CSV table of C-alpha atoms in Angstrom, one decimal:
chain,number,residue,atom,x,y,z
D,13,UNK,CA,0.0,0.0,0.0
D,14,UNK,CA,1.4,3.3,-1.0
D,15,UNK,CA,0.6,6.9,-0.1
D,16,UNK,CA,0.0,9.1,-3.1
D,17,UNK,CA,1.5,12.5,-3.7
D,18,UNK,CA,-1.4,13.8,-1.7
D,19,UNK,CA,0.3,12.5,1.4
D,20,UNK,CA,1.9,15.9,1.9
D,21,UNK,CA,-1.4,17.8,2.0
D,22,UNK,CA,-1.3,20.1,5.0
D,23,UNK,CA,-2.7,23.4,6.1
D,24,UNK,CA,-0.9,26.3,4.5
D,25,UNK,CA,2.0,27.6,6.5
D,26,UNK,CA,2.8,31.3,6.8
D,27,UNK,CA,6.2,32.4,7.8
D,28,UNK,CA,7.2,35.6,9.6
D,29,UNK,CA,8.0,38.3,7.1
D,30,UNK,CA,11.3,39.9,7.9
D,31,UNK,CA,11.6,41.9,4.7
D,32,UNK,CA,12.8,45.5,4.5
D,33,UNK,CA,9.3,46.8,4.2
D,34,UNK,CA,8.3,45.6,7.6
D,35,UNK,CA,9.0,47.9,10.6
D,36,UNK,CA,11.3,46.3,13.0
D,37,UNK,CA,12.3,47.1,16.6
D,38,UNK,CA,15.8,46.6,17.9
D,39,UNK,CA,15.7,44.4,21.0
D,40,UNK,CA,18.3,44.2,23.6
D,41,UNK,CA,18.7,40.7,25.1
D,42,UNK,CA,21.1,39.8,27.8
D,43,UNK,CA,21.2,36.7,30.0
D,44,UNK,CA,20.4,39.0,33.0
D,45,UNK,CA,17.4,40.4,31.2
D,46,UNK,CA,16.0,37.0,30.3
D,47,UNK,CA,16.5,35.7,33.8
D,48,UNK,CA,14.6,38.7,35.1
D,49,UNK,CA,11.8,38.2,32.6
D,50,UNK,CA,11.6,34.5,33.4
D,51,UNK,CA,11.3,35.3,37.1
D,52,UNK,CA,8.5,37.7,36.3
D,53,UNK,CA,6.8,35.0,34.2
D,54,UNK,CA,7.1,32.5,37.0
D,55,UNK,CA,5.6,34.9,39.4
D,56,UNK,CA,2.7,35.6,37.1
D,57,UNK,CA,2.0,32.0,36.5
D,58,UNK,CA,2.3,31.2,40.2
D,59,UNK,CA,-0.2,33.9,41.0
D,60,UNK,CA,-2.6,32.6,38.4
D,61,UNK,CA,-2.3,29.0,39.7
D,62,UNK,CA,-3.3,30.1,43.2
D,63,UNK,CA,-6.3,32.2,42.2
D,64,UNK,CA,-8.7,29.7,43.9
D,65,UNK,CA,-11.6,27.7,42.4
D,66,UNK,CA,-12.4,28.9,38.9
D,67,UNK,CA,-15.2,28.4,36.4
D,68,UNK,CA,-14.4,28.5,32.7
D,69,UNK,CA,-14.9,32.2,32.4
D,70,UNK,CA,-12.7,33.0,35.3
D,71,UNK,CA,-10.0,30.6,34.1
D,72,UNK,CA,-9.9,32.3,30.7
D,73,UNK,CA,-9.6,35.7,32.4
D,74,UNK,CA,-6.8,34.6,34.6
D,75,UNK,CA,-5.0,33.0,31.6
D,76,UNK,CA,-5.2,36.3,29.7
D,77,UNK,CA,-4.0,38.3,32.6
D,78,UNK,CA,-1.0,36.0,33.1
D,79,UNK,CA,-0.1,36.1,29.4
D,80,UNK,CA,-0.4,39.9,29.3
D,81,UNK,CA,1.7,40.3,32.4
D,82,UNK,CA,4.5,38.2,30.9
D,83,UNK,CA,4.4,40.0,27.6
D,84,UNK,CA,4.5,43.4,29.3
D,85,UNK,CA,7.4,42.3,31.5
D,86,UNK,CA,9.2,41.1,28.3
D,87,UNK,CA,8.6,44.5,26.7
D,88,UNK,CA,9.9,46.3,29.8
D,89,UNK,CA,13.1,44.4,30.1
D,90,UNK,CA,14.0,44.2,26.4
D,91,UNK,CA,12.6,47.5,25.0
D,92,UNK,CA,12.4,49.8,28.0
D,93,UNK,CA,8.8,50.6,27.3
D,94,UNK,CA,5.4,48.9,27.6
D,95,UNK,CA,4.5,48.0,24.0
D,96,UNK,CA,5.9,45.1,21.9
D,97,UNK,CA,5.0,43.6,18.6
D,98,UNK,CA,4.6,40.0,19.9
D,99,UNK,CA,5.0,38.4,16.5
D,100,UNK,CA,8.4,40.1,16.0
D,101,UNK,CA,9.3,39.5,19.6
D,102,UNK,CA,8.7,35.8,19.4
D,103,UNK,CA,10.8,35.4,16.3
D,104,UNK,CA,13.7,37.5,17.7
D,105,UNK,CA,13.5,35.6,21.0
D,106,UNK,CA,14.3,32.4,19.2
D,107,UNK,CA,16.9,34.1,17.0
D,108,UNK,CA,18.6,35.2,20.2
D,109,UNK,CA,18.6,31.7,21.6
D,110,UNK,CA,20.2,30.4,18.4
D,111,UNK,CA,22.9,33.1,18.5
D,112,UNK,CA,23.6,32.2,22.1
D,113,UNK,CA,24.3,28.6,21.2
D,114,UNK,CA,20.9,26.8,21.5
D,115,UNK,CA,20.8,23.5,19.7
D,116,UNK,CA,18.1,24.2,17.1
D,117,UNK,CA,18.5,21.7,14.4
D,118,UNK,CA,16.2,23.4,11.9
D,119,UNK,CA,17.2,27.0,12.8
D,120,UNK,CA,15.2,29.7,14.6
D,121,UNK,CA,12.3,30.1,12.3
D,122,UNK,CA,8.9,30.4,13.9
D,123,UNK,CA,6.1,29.1,11.6
D,124,UNK,CA,2.4,30.3,11.7
D,125,UNK,CA,-0.4,28.2,10.4
D,126,UNK,CA,-3.9,29.8,9.9
D,127,UNK,CA,-6.9,27.6,9.9
D,128,UNK,CA,-8.9,28.1,6.6
D,129,UNK,CA,-11.9,30.3,7.4
D,130,UNK,CA,-13.8,33.1,5.8
D,131,UNK,CA,-15.7,34.3,8.9
D,132,UNK,CA,-14.8,34.7,12.6
D,133,UNK,CA,-13.7,33.3,14.9
D,134,UNK,CA,-10.3,32.8,13.3
D,135,UNK,CA,-7.7,30.3,14.6
D,136,UNK,CA,-4.0,30.4,14.2
D,137,UNK,CA,-1.3,27.9,15.4
D,138,UNK,CA,2.4,28.7,15.9
D,139,UNK,CA,5.2,26.1,15.8
D,140,UNK,CA,8.4,26.9,17.7
D,141,UNK,CA,11.8,25.8,16.4
D,142,UNK,CA,12.0,22.8,18.7
D,143,UNK,CA,8.6,21.6,17.7
D,144,UNK,CA,6.3,22.8,20.5
D,145,UNK,CA,3.0,24.2,19.2
D,146,UNK,CA,0.6,26.8,20.6
D,147,UNK,CA,-2.6,28.3,19.3
D,148,UNK,CA,-4.7,31.4,19.6
D,149,UNK,CA,-6.4,31.1,23.0
D,150,UNK,CA,-8.9,33.9,22.6
D,151,UNK,CA,-12.0,34.4,20.3
D,152,UNK,CA,-10.4,36.3,17.4
D,153,UNK,CA,-12.3,38.4,14.9
D,154,UNK,CA,-9.4,38.8,12.4
D,155,UNK,CA,-6.6,36.6,11.2
D,156,UNK,CA,-4.0,39.2,12.4
D,157,UNK,CA,-5.6,39.1,15.9
D,158,UNK,CA,-5.4,35.2,15.9
D,159,UNK,CA,-1.8,35.3,14.9
D,160,UNK,CA,-1.0,37.8,17.8
D,161,UNK,CA,-2.9,35.6,20.2
D,162,UNK,CA,-0.9,32.5,19.2
D,163,UNK,CA,2.3,34.5,19.4
D,164,UNK,CA,1.4,35.8,22.9
D,165,UNK,CA,0.9,32.4,24.5
D,166,UNK,CA,4.0,31.0,22.7
D,167,UNK,CA,6.1,33.9,23.9
D,168,UNK,CA,4.9,33.5,27.4
D,169,UNK,CA,5.9,29.8,27.4
D,170,UNK,CA,9.2,30.5,25.7
D,171,UNK,CA,10.1,33.0,28.3
D,172,UNK,CA,8.9,31.0,31.2
D,173,UNK,CA,10.8,28.0,29.9
D,174,UNK,CA,14.0,30.0,30.7
D,175,UNK,CA,13.3,29.9,34.4
D,176,UNK,CA,15.6,27.5,36.4
D,177,UNK,CA,12.5,25.7,37.8
D,178,UNK,CA,11.8,24.5,34.2
D,179,UNK,CA,15.1,22.6,33.9
D,180,UNK,CA,15.4,18.9,34.5
D,181,UNK,CA,17.8,18.5,37.4
D,182,UNK,CA,18.5,15.7,39.8
D,183,UNK,CA,16.2,17.3,42.3
D,184,UNK,CA,13.5,17.6,39.7
D,185,UNK,CA,13.9,14.0,38.7
D,186,UNK,CA,13.7,12.8,42.3
D,187,UNK,CA,10.5,14.7,42.9
D,188,UNK,CA,8.9,13.7,39.6
D,189,UNK,CA,9.6,10.0,40.3
D,190,UNK,CA,8.3,10.3,43.8
D,191,UNK,CA,5.1,11.9,42.5
D,192,UNK,CA,4.8,9.1,39.8
D,193,UNK,CA,5.2,6.4,42.5
D,194,UNK,CA,2.4,8.0,44.6
D,195,UNK,CA,0.1,8.6,41.6
D,196,UNK,CA,0.3,5.1,40.2
D,197,UNK,CA,0.6,3.4,43.5
D,198,UNK,CA,4.0,1.9,42.6
D,199,UNK,CA,7.1,1.2,44.7
D,200,UNK,CA,10.6,2.6,44.8
D,201,UNK,CA,11.8,-0.7,43.2
D,202,UNK,CA,9.6,0.1,40.2
D,203,UNK,CA,11.6,3.2,39.5
D,204,UNK,CA,14.8,1.1,39.2
D,205,UNK,CA,13.3,-1.4,36.8
D,206,UNK,CA,13.3,-0.1,33.2
D,207,UNK,CA,10.7,-2.6,32.2
D,208,UNK,CA,8.0,-0.8,34.3
D,209,UNK,CA,6.3,2.4,33.3
D,210,UNK,CA,7.8,4.4,36.2
D,211,UNK,CA,11.2,3.0,35.4
D,212,UNK,CA,10.9,4.0,31.7
D,213,UNK,CA,9.8,7.5,32.9
D,214,UNK,CA,12.9,7.8,35.1
D,215,UNK,CA,15.1,6.6,32.2
D,216,UNK,CA,13.7,9.3,29.9
D,217,UNK,CA,14.1,12.0,32.6
D,218,UNK,CA,17.7,11.0,33.3
D,219,UNK,CA,18.5,10.9,29.5
D,220,UNK,CA,17.3,14.5,29.3
D,221,UNK,CA,19.0,15.9,32.4
D,222,UNK,CA,19.8,19.6,31.8
D,223,UNK,CA,17.1,20.1,29.2
D,224,UNK,CA,14.1,22.3,29.7
D,225,UNK,CA,10.5,21.1,30.1
D,226,UNK,CA,9.6,22.3,26.6
D,227,UNK,CA,12.4,20.2,25.2
D,228,UNK,CA,11.3,17.2,27.2
D,229,UNK,CA,7.7,17.7,26.1
D,230,UNK,CA,8.7,17.6,22.5
D,231,UNK,CA,10.3,14.2,23.1
D,232,UNK,CA,7.3,13.0,25.0
D,233,UNK,CA,5.0,13.9,22.1
D,234,UNK,CA,6.6,11.2,20.0
D,235,UNK,CA,5.9,8.5,22.6
D,236,UNK,CA,2.4,9.8,23.2
D,237,UNK,CA,1.7,9.4,19.5
D,238,UNK,CA,3.3,6.0,19.4
D,239,UNK,CA,1.0,4.9,22.3
D,240,UNK,CA,-2.1,6.5,20.7
D,241,UNK,CA,-1.4,4.9,17.4
D,242,UNK,CA,-0.8,1.4,18.9
D,243,UNK,CA,2.8,1.3,17.8
D,244,UNK,CA,4.1,0.7,21.3
D,245,UNK,CA,1.8,-2.2,21.9
D,246,UNK,CA,2.9,-3.7,18.5
D,247,UNK,CA,6.6,-3.4,19.6
D,248,UNK,CA,5.9,-5.1,22.9
D,249,UNK,CA,4.2,-8.0,21.0
D,250,UNK,CA,7.4,-8.3,19.0
D,251,UNK,CA,9.3,-8.6,22.3
D,252,UNK,CA,11.1,-5.2,22.0
D,253,UNK,CA,12.2,-4.1,25.4
D,254,UNK,CA,11.2,-0.6,26.8
D,255,UNK,CA,14.8,0.4,26.8
D,256,UNK,CA,15.2,-0.6,23.1
D,257,UNK,CA,12.2,1.4,22.1
D,258,UNK,CA,13.2,4.4,24.2
D,259,UNK,CA,16.8,4.3,22.9
D,260,UNK,CA,15.5,4.2,19.3
D,261,UNK,CA,12.8,6.9,19.4
D,262,UNK,CA,14.6,9.2,21.8
D,263,UNK,CA,16.7,10.3,18.8
D,264,UNK,CA,14.0,10.0,16.2
D,265,UNK,CA,12.4,13.2,15.0
D,266,UNK,CA,8.7,13.4,14.3
D,267,UNK,CA,8.8,13.8,10.5
D,268,UNK,CA,6.6,13.2,7.5
D,269,UNK,CA,7.7,9.5,7.2
D,270,UNK,CA,6.5,8.8,10.7
D,271,UNK,CA,3.2,10.7,10.1
D,272,UNK,CA,2.7,8.8,6.9
D,273,UNK,CA,3.2,5.4,8.5
D,274,UNK,CA,0.8,6.3,11.3
D,275,UNK,CA,-1.8,7.4,8.7
D,276,UNK,CA,-1.3,4.0,6.9
D,277,UNK,CA,-2.0,2.3,10.2
D,278,UNK,CA,-5.3,4.1,10.5
D,279,UNK,CA,-6.2,3.4,6.9
D,280,UNK,CA,-5.7,-0.3,7.7
D,281,UNK,CA,-8.0,0.0,10.8
D,282,UNK,CA,-10.6,1.8,8.6
D,283,UNK,CA,-10.8,-1.3,6.3
D,284,UNK,CA,-11.6,-3.4,9.4
D,285,UNK,CA,-13.8,-0.9,11.2
D,286,UNK,CA,-15.6,1.5,8.8
D,287,UNK,CA,-15.8,5.1,10.1
D,288,UNK,CA,-13.2,4.6,12.8
D,289,UNK,CA,-11.1,7.5,11.4
D,290,UNK,CA,-14.0,9.9,11.2
D,291,UNK,CA,-15.0,9.1,14.8
D,292,UNK,CA,-11.5,9.4,16.1
D,293,UNK,CA,-11.1,12.7,14.2
D,294,UNK,CA,-14.2,14.1,15.9
D,295,UNK,CA,-12.7,13.4,19.3
D,296,UNK,CA,-9.3,14.7,18.2
D,297,UNK,CA,-10.9,18.0,17.0
D,298,UNK,CA,-12.6,18.5,20.3
D,299,UNK,CA,-9.5,17.7,22.3
D,300,UNK,CA,-7.5,20.2,20.2
D,301,UNK,CA,-10.0,23.0,20.6
D,302,UNK,CA,-10.3,22.5,24.4
D,303,UNK,CA,-6.5,22.5,24.8
D,304,UNK,CA,-6.1,25.5,22.6
D,305,UNK,CA,-8.6,27.6,24.4
D,306,UNK,CA,-7.0,26.6,27.7
D,307,UNK,CA,-3.6,27.9,26.5
D,308,UNK,CA,-1.9,24.5,26.6
D,309,UNK,CA,0.9,23.1,24.5
D,310,UNK,CA,-0.8,21.5,21.5
D,311,UNK,CA,1.6,19.4,19.4
D,312,UNK,CA,0.2,16.0,20.5
D,313,UNK,CA,-3.4,17.1,19.9
D,314,UNK,CA,-2.6,18.8,16.6
D,315,UNK,CA,-0.4,15.9,15.3
D,316,UNK,CA,-3.2,13.5,16.0
D,317,UNK,CA,-5.7,15.6,14.1
D,318,UNK,CA,-3.3,16.1,11.2
D,319,UNK,CA,-2.5,12.4,10.9
D,320,UNK,CA,-6.2,11.5,10.9
D,321,UNK,CA,-6.9,14.2,8.3
D,322,UNK,CA,-4.1,12.7,6.2
D,323,UNK,CA,-5.5,9.2,6.5
D,324,UNK,CA,-9.0,10.3,5.6
D,325,UNK,CA,-7.7,12.2,2.5
D,326,UNK,CA,-6.3,8.9,1.2
D,327,UNK,CA,-9.6,7.1,1.3
D,328,UNK,CA,-12.2,7.4,-1.5
D,329,UNK,CA,-15.9,7.8,-0.7
D,330,UNK,CA,-16.4,4.0,-1.2
D,331,UNK,CA,-13.8,3.2,1.3
D,332,UNK,CA,-11.0,2.3,-1.1
D,333,UNK,CA,-7.5,3.5,-0.6
D,334,UNK,CA,-6.4,6.1,-3.3
D,335,UNK,CA,-3.6,4.5,-5.3
């Protein structure tokens, strides 16, 4: 079974225009500034997290206030005044990280993706250089507003990710494993056994010591998709050990080949269970929307949606795979 040229169908991507006709603002980044901004970000998020019981409306208000506080802090420490073009700022933030030696395999380009729509509300997603994805978290009446909303939440998370509390350290690993043992009613011996879920989690944390939580989340997305797709179960049935699977996929980027293979898996399931893709896609769309409006990192939800859309595009109305 082969995927056709249509395999590469995807939503149109728009890249930040850095041409001469665009007004730019010189930003002054220093490690001290970024540490200060990250501290402010942590304080804002901490205050939001302790705002007491919240309904959906209050949660949205608190999220907006936290995002605005971080963006304003960023503007104050990098510009010296209170206004900032968040789309430019997000791009220049990642350019600064690249220039300071960050390991960005594909460069510092921030990519925006607008959902096709002719009437409001408009939705926009933004993918960061490492792969993390965020989306417009507000109801937006214009495409430009949606892009700014996506850039705001991405800038907030990018800045907050610089805070020391977001780095994977020995202390962080110890606490995370203790929490996992409690949550899953495991034992300390489970953490030392790589064949257990807790042991695998510890293995992954230790392999990523020194990285940030955003970087770790990007790796976890691959394993979340493998689990959702049934690939991990299939590997266990072939007697692959957890360590073998972790070692292989820890260095495997989520690329078009992996997406295409997962789409093929869903096409095979469709032949056995008609409408399974459409049903799964409906759930994925709802999950993606809920996570987007909550201001969460979206790559897992969006990749699921995109893989299912890709699979559906390869099936003709009578259920046959397009050759």
